[in-house]
Short mmCIF file of C-alpha atoms in Angstrom, two decimals:
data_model
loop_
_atom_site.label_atom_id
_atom_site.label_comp_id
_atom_site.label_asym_id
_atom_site.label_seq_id
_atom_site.Cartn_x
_atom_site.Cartn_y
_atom_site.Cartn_z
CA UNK A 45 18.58 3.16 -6.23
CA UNK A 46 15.09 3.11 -8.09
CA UNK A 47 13.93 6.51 -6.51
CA UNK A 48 14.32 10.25 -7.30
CA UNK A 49 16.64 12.13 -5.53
CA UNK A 50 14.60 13.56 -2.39
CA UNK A 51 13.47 17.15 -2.24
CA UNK A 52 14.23 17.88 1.24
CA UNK A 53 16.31 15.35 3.73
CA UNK A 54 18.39 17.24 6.65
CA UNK A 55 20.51 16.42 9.23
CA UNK A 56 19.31 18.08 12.62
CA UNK A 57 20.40 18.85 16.05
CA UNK A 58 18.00 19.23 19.34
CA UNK A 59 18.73 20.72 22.35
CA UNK A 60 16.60 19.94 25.57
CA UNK A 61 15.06 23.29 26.58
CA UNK A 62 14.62 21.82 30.21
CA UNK A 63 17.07 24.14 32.34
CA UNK A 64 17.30 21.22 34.50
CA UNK A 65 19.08 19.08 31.75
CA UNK A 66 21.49 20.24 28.71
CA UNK A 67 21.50 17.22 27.04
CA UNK A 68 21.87 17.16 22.87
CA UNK A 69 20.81 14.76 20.34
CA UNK A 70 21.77 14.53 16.76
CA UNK A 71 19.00 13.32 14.13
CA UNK A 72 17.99 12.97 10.29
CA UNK A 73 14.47 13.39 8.72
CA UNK A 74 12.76 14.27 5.82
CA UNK A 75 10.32 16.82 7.41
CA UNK A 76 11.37 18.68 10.15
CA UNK A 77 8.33 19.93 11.40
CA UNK A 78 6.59 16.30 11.90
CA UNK A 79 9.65 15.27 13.57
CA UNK A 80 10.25 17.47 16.05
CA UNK A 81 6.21 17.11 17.34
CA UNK A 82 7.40 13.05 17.26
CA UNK A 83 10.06 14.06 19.96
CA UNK A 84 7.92 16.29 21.80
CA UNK A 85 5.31 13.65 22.11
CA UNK A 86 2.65 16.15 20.34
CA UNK A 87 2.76 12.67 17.23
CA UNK A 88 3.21 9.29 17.05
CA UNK A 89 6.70 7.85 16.74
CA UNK A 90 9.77 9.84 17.81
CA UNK A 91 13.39 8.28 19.52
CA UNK A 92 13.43 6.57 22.57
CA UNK A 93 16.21 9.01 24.01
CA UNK A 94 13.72 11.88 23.22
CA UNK A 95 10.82 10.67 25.08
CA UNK A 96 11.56 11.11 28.44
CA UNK A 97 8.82 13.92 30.01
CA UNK A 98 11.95 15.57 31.84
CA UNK A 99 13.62 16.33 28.63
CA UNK A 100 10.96 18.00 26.77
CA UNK A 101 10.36 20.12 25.09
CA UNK A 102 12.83 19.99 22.58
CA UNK A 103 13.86 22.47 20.01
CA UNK A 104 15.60 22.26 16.86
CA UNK A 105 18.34 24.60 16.68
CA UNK A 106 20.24 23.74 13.44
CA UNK A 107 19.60 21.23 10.56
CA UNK A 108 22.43 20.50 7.29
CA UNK A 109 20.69 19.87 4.48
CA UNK A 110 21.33 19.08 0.77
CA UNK A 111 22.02 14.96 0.82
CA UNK A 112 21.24 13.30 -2.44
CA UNK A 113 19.82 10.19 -0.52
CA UNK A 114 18.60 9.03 2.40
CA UNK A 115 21.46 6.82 2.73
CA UNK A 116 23.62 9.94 2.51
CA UNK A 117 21.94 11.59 5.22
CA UNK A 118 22.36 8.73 7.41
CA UNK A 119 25.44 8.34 6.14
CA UNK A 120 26.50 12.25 7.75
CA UNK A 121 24.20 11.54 10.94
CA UNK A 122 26.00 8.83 11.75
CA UNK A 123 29.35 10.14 11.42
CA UNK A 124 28.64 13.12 13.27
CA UNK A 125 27.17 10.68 16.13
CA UNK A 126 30.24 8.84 15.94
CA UNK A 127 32.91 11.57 15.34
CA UNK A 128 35.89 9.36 16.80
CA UNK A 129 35.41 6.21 14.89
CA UNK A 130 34.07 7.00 11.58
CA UNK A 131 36.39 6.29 8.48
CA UNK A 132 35.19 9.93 6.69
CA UNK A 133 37.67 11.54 8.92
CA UNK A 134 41.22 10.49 9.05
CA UNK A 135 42.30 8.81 12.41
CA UNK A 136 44.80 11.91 13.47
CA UNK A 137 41.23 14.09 13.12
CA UNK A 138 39.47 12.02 14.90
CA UNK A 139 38.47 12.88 18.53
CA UNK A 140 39.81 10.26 21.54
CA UNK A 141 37.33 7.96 22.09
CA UNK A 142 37.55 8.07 25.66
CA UNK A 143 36.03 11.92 25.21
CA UNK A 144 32.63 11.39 27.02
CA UNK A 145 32.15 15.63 26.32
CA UNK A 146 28.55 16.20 24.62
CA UNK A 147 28.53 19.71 24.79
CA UNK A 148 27.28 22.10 22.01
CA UNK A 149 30.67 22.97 21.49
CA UNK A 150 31.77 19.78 20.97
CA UNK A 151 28.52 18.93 18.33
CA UNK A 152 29.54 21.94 16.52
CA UNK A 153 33.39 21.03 16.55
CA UNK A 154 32.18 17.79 14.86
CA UNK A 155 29.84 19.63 12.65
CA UNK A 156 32.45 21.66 11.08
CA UNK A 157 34.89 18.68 10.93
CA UNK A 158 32.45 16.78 8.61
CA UNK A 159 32.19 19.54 6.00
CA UNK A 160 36.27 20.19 6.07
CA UNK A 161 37.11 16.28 5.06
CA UNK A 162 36.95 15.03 1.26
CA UNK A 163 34.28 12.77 1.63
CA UNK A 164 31.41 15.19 1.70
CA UNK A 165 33.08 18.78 0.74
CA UNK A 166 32.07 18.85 -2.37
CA UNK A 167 28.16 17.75 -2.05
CA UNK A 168 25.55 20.43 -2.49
CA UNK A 169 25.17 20.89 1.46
CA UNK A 170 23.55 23.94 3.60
CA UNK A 171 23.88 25.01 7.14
CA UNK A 172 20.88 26.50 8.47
CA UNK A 173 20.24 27.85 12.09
CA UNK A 174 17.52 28.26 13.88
CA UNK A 175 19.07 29.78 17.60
CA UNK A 176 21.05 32.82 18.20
CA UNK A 177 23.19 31.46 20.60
CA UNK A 178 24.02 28.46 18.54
CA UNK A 179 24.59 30.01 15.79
CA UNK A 180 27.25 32.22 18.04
CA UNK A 181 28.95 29.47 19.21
CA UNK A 182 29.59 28.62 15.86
CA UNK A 183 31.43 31.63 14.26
CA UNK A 184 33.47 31.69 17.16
CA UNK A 185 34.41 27.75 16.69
CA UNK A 186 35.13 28.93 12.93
CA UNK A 187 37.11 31.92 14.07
CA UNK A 188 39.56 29.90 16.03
CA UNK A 189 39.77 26.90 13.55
CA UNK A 190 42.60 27.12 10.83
CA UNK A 191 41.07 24.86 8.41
CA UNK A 192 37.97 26.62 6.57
CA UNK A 193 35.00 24.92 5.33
CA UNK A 194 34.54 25.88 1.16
CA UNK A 195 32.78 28.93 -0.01
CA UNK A 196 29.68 26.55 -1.71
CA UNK A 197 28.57 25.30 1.66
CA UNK A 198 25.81 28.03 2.63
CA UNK A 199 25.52 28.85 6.33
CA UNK A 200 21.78 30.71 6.77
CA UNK A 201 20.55 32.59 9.81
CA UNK A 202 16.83 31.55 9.99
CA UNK A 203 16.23 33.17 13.38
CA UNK A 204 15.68 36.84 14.40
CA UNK A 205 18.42 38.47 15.26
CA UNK A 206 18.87 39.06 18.77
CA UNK A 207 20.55 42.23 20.26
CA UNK A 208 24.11 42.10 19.99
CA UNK A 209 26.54 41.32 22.61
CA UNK A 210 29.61 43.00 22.97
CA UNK A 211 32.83 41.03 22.95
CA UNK A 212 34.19 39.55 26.46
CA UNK A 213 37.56 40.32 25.60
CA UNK A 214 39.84 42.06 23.50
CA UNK A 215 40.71 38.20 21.84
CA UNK A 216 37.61 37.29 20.49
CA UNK A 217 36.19 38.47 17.59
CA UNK A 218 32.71 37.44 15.80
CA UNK A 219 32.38 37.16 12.21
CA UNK A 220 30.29 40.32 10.53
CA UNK A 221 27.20 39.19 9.54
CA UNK A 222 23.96 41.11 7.62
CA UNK A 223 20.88 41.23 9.92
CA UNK A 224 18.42 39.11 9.24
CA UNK A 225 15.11 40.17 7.64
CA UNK A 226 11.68 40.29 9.32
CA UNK A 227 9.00 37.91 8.54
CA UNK A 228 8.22 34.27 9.70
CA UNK A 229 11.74 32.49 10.61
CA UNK A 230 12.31 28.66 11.49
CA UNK A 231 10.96 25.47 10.29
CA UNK A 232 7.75 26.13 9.85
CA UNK A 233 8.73 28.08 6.09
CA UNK A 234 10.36 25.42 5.05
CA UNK A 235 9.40 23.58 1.78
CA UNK A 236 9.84 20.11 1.50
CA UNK A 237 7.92 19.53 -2.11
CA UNK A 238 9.04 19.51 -5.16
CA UNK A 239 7.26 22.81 -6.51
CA UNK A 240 10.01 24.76 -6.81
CA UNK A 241 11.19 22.10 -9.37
CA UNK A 242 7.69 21.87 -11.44
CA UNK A 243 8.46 24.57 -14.03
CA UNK A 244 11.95 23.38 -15.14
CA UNK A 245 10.42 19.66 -15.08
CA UNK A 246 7.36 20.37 -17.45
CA UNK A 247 9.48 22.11 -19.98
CA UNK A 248 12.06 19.64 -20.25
CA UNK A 249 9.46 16.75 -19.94
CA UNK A 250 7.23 18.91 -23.16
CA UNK A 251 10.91 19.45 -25.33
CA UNK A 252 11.88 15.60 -25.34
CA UNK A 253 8.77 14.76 -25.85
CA UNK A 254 8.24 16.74 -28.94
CA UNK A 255 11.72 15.76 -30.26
CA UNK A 256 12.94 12.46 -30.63
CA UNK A 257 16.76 12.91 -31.72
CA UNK A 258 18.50 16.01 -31.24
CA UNK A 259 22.00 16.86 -30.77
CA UNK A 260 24.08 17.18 -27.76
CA UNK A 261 25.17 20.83 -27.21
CA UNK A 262 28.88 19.45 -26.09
CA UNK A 263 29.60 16.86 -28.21
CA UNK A 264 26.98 17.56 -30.94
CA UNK A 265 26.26 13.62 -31.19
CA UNK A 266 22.13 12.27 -31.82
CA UNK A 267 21.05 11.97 -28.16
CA UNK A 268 17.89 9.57 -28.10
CA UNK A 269 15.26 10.56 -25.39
CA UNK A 270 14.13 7.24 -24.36
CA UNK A 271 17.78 5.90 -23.91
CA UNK A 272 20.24 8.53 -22.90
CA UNK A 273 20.68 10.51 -19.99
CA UNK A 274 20.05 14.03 -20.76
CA UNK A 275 20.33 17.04 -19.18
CA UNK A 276 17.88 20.34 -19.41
CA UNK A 277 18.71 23.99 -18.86
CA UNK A 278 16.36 25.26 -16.27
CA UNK A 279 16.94 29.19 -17.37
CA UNK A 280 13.98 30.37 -19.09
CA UNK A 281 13.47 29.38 -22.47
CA UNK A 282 16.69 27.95 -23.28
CA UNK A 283 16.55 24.90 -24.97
CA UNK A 284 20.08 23.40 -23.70
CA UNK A 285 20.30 19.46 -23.87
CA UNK A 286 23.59 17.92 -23.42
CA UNK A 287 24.65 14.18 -21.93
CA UNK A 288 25.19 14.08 -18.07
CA UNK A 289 28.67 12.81 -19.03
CA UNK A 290 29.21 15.18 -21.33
CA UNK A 291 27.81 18.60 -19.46
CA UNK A 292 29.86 17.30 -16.43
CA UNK A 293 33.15 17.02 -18.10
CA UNK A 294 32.38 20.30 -19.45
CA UNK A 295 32.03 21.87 -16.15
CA UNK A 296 34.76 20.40 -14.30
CA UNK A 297 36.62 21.48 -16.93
CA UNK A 298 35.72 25.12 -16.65
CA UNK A 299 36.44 24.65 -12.79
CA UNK A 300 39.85 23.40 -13.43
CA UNK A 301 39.43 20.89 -10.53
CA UNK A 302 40.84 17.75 -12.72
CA UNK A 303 40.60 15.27 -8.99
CA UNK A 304 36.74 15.88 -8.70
CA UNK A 305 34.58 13.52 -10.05
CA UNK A 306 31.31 15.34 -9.81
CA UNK A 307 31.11 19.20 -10.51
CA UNK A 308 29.29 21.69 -8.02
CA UNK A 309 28.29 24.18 -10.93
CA UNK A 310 28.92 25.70 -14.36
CA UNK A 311 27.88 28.37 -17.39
CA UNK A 312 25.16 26.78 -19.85
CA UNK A 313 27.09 26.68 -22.96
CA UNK A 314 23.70 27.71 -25.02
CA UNK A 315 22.42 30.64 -22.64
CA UNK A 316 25.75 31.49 -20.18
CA UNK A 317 24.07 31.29 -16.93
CA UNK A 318 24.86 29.60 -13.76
CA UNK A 319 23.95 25.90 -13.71
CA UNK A 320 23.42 24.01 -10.86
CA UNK A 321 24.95 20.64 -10.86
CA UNK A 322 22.22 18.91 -8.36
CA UNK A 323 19.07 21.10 -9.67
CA UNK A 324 19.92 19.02 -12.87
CA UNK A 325 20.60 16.13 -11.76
CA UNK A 326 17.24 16.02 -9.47
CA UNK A 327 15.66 17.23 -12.88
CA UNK A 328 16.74 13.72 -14.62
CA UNK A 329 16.34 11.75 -11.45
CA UNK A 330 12.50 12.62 -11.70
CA UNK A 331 12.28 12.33 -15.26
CA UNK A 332 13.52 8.81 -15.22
CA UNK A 333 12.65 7.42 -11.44
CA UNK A 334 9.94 9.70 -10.04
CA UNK A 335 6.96 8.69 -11.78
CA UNK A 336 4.61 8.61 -8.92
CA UNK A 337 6.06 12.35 -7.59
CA UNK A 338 5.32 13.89 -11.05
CA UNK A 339 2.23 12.26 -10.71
CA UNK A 340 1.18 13.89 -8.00
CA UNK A 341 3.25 17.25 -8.68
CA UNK A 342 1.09 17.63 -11.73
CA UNK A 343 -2.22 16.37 -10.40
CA UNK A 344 -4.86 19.10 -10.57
CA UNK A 345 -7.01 19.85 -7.44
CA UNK A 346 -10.32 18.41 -7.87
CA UNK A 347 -12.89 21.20 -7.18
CA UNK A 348 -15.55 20.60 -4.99
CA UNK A 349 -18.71 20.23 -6.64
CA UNK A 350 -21.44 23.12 -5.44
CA UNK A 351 -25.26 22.53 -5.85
CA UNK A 352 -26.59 25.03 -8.11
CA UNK A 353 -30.46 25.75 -9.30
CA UNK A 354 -31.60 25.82 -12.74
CA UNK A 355 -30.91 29.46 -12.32
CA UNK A 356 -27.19 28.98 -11.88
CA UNK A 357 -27.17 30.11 -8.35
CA UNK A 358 -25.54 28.26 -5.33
CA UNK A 359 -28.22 26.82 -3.39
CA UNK A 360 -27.29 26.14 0.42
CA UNK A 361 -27.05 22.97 1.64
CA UNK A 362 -30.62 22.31 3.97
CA UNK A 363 -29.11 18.53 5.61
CA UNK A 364 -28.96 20.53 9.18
CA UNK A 365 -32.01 22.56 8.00
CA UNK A 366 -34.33 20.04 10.97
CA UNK A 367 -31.76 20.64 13.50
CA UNK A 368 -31.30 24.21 13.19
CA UNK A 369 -35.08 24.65 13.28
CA UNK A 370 -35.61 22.66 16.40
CA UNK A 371 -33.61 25.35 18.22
CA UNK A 372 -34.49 28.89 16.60
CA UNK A 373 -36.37 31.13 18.72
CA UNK A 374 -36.99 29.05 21.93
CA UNK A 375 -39.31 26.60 20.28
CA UNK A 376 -39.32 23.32 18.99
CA UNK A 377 -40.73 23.16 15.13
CA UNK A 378 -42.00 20.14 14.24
CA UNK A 379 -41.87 18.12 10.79
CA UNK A 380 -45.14 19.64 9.09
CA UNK A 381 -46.47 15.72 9.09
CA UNK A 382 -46.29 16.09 13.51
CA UNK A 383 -47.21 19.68 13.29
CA UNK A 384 -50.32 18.89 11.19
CA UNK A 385 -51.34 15.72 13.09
CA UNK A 386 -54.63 15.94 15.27
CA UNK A 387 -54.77 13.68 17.81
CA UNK A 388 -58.61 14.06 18.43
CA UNK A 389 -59.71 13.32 14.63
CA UNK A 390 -57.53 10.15 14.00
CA UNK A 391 -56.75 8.15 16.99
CA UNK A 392 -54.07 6.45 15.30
CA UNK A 393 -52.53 9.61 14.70
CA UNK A 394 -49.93 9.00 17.37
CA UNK A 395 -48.66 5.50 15.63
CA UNK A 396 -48.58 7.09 12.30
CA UNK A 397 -46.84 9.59 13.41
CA UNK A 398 -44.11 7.17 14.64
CA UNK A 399 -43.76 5.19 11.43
CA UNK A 400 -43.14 8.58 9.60
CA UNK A 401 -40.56 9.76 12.01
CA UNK A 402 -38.77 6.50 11.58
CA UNK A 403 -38.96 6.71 7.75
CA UNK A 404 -37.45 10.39 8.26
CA UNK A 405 -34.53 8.78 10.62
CA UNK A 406 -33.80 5.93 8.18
CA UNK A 407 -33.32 8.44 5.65
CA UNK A 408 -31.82 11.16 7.39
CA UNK A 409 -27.69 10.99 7.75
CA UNK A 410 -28.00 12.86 11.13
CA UNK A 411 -27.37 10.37 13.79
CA UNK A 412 -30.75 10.18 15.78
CA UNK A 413 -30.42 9.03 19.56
CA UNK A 414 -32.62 11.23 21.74
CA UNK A 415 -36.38 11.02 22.76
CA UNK A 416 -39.27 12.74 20.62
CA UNK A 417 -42.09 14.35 23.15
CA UNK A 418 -45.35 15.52 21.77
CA UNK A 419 -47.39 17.09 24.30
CA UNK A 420 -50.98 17.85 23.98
CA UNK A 421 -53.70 19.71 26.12
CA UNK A 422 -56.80 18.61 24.35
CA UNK A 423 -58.64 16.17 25.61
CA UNK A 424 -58.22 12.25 23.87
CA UNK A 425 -61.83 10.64 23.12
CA UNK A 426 -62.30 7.59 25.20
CA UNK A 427 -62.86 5.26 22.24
CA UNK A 428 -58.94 5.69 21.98
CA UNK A 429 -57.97 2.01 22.89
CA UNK A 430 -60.68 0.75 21.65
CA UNK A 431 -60.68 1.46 18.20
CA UNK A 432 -57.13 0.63 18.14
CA UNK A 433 -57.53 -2.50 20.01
CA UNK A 434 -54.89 -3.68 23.05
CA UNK A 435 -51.37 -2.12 23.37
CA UNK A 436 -49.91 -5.51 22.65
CA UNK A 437 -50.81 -5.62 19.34
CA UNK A 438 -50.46 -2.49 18.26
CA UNK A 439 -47.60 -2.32 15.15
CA UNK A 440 -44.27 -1.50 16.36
CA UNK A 441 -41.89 0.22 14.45
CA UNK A 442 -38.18 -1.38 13.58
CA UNK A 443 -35.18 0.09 15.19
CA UNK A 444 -34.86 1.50 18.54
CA UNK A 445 -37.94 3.85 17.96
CA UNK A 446 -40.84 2.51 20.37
CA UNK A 447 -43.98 4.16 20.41
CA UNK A 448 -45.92 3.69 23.90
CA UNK A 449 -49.77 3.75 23.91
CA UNK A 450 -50.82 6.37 26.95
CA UNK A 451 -53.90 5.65 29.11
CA UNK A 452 -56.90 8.23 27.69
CA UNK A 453 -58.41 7.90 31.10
CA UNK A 454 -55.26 9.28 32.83
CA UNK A 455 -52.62 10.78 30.54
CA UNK A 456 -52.83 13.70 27.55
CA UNK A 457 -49.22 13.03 26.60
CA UNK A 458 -48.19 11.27 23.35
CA UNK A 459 -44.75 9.75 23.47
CA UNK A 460 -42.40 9.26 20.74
CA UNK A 461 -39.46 7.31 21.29
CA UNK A 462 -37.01 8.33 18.82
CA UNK A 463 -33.00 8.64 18.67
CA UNK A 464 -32.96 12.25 17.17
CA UNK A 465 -29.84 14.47 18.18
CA UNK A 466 -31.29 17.70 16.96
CA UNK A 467 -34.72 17.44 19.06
CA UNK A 468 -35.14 17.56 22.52
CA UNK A 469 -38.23 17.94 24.98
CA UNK A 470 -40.31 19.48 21.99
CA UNK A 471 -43.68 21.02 23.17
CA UNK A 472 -46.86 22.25 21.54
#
């Protein structure tokens, strides 16, 4: 494995919130939020059982998260898919294969299962719920079940509590909970970065790099920082380095749990406080692996560069300045080289005119697509056409722009063919 350990990969279920249909589906991702638009049809992508229009919309009503791979995560998705055939359960736990029930009941009775067997009670795993009722269904499953998941699997009500519901009989009881606290609940809070590991990461990345060889706080042996791994205290200032061998022993002895072969926390033996063993772990894992997320987790924001004056004041940005003008108080304003043209003096004033607006459109970035009309009331001197000679070989301007000659004898327009978005039917 050549990659970090991920900051955020779950384990979700969906339930069809048609009330025609109660059909379940059982999924992994590492962002929650883009995957449940993907099933809703709201992106790109999404399961071929999801995309059925009389299934939708779906909601996500509980996701397990805490894998140290993606292969882990697919790992639990697919034996919770496959609750009767997988090897992580032992074949007198597994459910008859001939049991066609997809209930929630039945998800949840595999859900709980999963966490109970060796294979993945001891990983870093959290339980979080997003529906009431869900969430009801399971402390009732966990009521009735004599097996007990461990006390280091988290189970989190992300919802708002609803209003309680007395007890249907005098048999079942619910498991006390706290009520949850206001504020913004669900998936949408969720972080799926690495920030909240940018602190402890820059410190121990700054400490090794200052210090070459230094001793291990376990064994007190010369650790080398370019070939061993080492592990960093994320408390504070502590300056805690120790081998991952070495720190792990250490822990597992303090647990007095001589069958594991990974440890689930511990004291730092420098400061005393708690230690987490896959907050470390995912600490070295970036150090060593994730060059391109600390990249990026360290990048600074490149500010956006403001025009200022000599002054030192922000001067607003006049690209639109044409447009907006064209519009303000119920008349068209023309470029000052139209406004000052005079079509009486200089006969050629209307083909001039034309050249200039399409030097203004080739080096304008507004996209130009709409006519120009110049209108005039004053009379055009009859020597018009002949001065300039015949229409046909009058020049014509590159583009699109066209610029049409009227007839002095029987027209006072002059027509500008342009392809400007901000003018339309301008009159003087």
């Amino acid at each position: 494995m050549d990659r970090p350990i991920p900051s955020f990969y779950c384990c979700y279920l969906l339930r069809s919130a048609s009330p025609k249909h109660k059909v379940l589906y059982v999924g992994s991702t590492p962002h929650p939020r883009r995957r449940l638009k993907q099933h809703n049809g709201e992106a790109p992508g999404g399961a071929q059982r999801t995309s059925k229009d009389s299934l939708r919309p779906w909601e996500m009503t509980l996701i397990v998260t805490g894998f140290p791979s993606k292969i882990a995560a697919l790992q639990f998705e697919w034996a919770w898919q496959n609750n009767y055939k997988t090897r992580h359960i032992a074949a007198h736990m597994r459910n008859d294969q001939t049991d066609k029930r997809l209930g929630l009941k039945n998800k949840l009775s595999h859900l709980h299962t999963l966490l109970c067997v060796q294979s993945f009670e001891r990983w870093p795993l959290e339980v979080r719920f997003f529906a009431a009722d869900v969430y009801r269904h399971w402390q009732l499953h966990c009521a009735k079940s004599s097996v007990s998941i461990r006390s280091s699997i988290a189970v989190v009500e992300d919802f708002h509590a609803p209003t309680p519901k007395p007890a249907r009989n005098k048999k079942e009881t619910l498991i006390p909970t706290a009520p949850a606290p206001d504020g913004p609940k669900g998936i949408s809070i969720l972080d799926f970065s690495y920030e909240s590991e940018k602190p402890t990461l820059l410190k121990s990345m700054s400490l090794l790099q200052e210090k070459t060889n230094f001793p291990c706080a376990i064994c007190e042996a010369n650790m080398n920082s370019k070939q061993d791994l080492i592990l960093c205290c994320s408390h504070g200032e502590c300056e805690m380095f120790a081998h991952l061998t070495c720190l792990s022993r250490h822990f597992l002895r303090a647990e007095g749990n001589a069958h594991a072969l990974l440890p689930e926390s511990g004291k730092c033996p420098t400061c005393h406080n708690t230690l987490h063993w896959v907050l470390l772990v995912r600490n070295l894992s970036l150090r060593i692996r994730g060059q391109t997320e600390v990249a990026q987790l360290i990048k600074k924001p490149r500010a956006r560069k403001v025009p200022r004056n000599e002054a030192g004041v922000v001067e607003e940005d006049d690209s639109h300045e044409l447009g907006q003008d064209m519009h303000s108080n119920g008349r068209a304003a023309l470029p000052a080289f139209i406004q000052s043209t005079d079509y009486n003096d200089d006969p050629n004033a209307h083909v001039t005119a034309d050249l200039e607006v399409q030097t203004c459109k080739t080096s304008s970035k507004s996209r130009l697509h709409k006519p120009i009309q110049i209108f005039t009331d004053e009379p055009i001197l009859p020597t018009f056409e002949e001065e300039l000679g015949p229409s046909s070989s009058l020049p014509m301007p590159l583009g699109n722009t066209q610029s049409k000659v009227p007839n002095p004898q029987t027209s006072s327009k002059v027509i500008l063919n342009s392809d400007w978005d901000d003018i339309d039917d301008l009159k003087e």
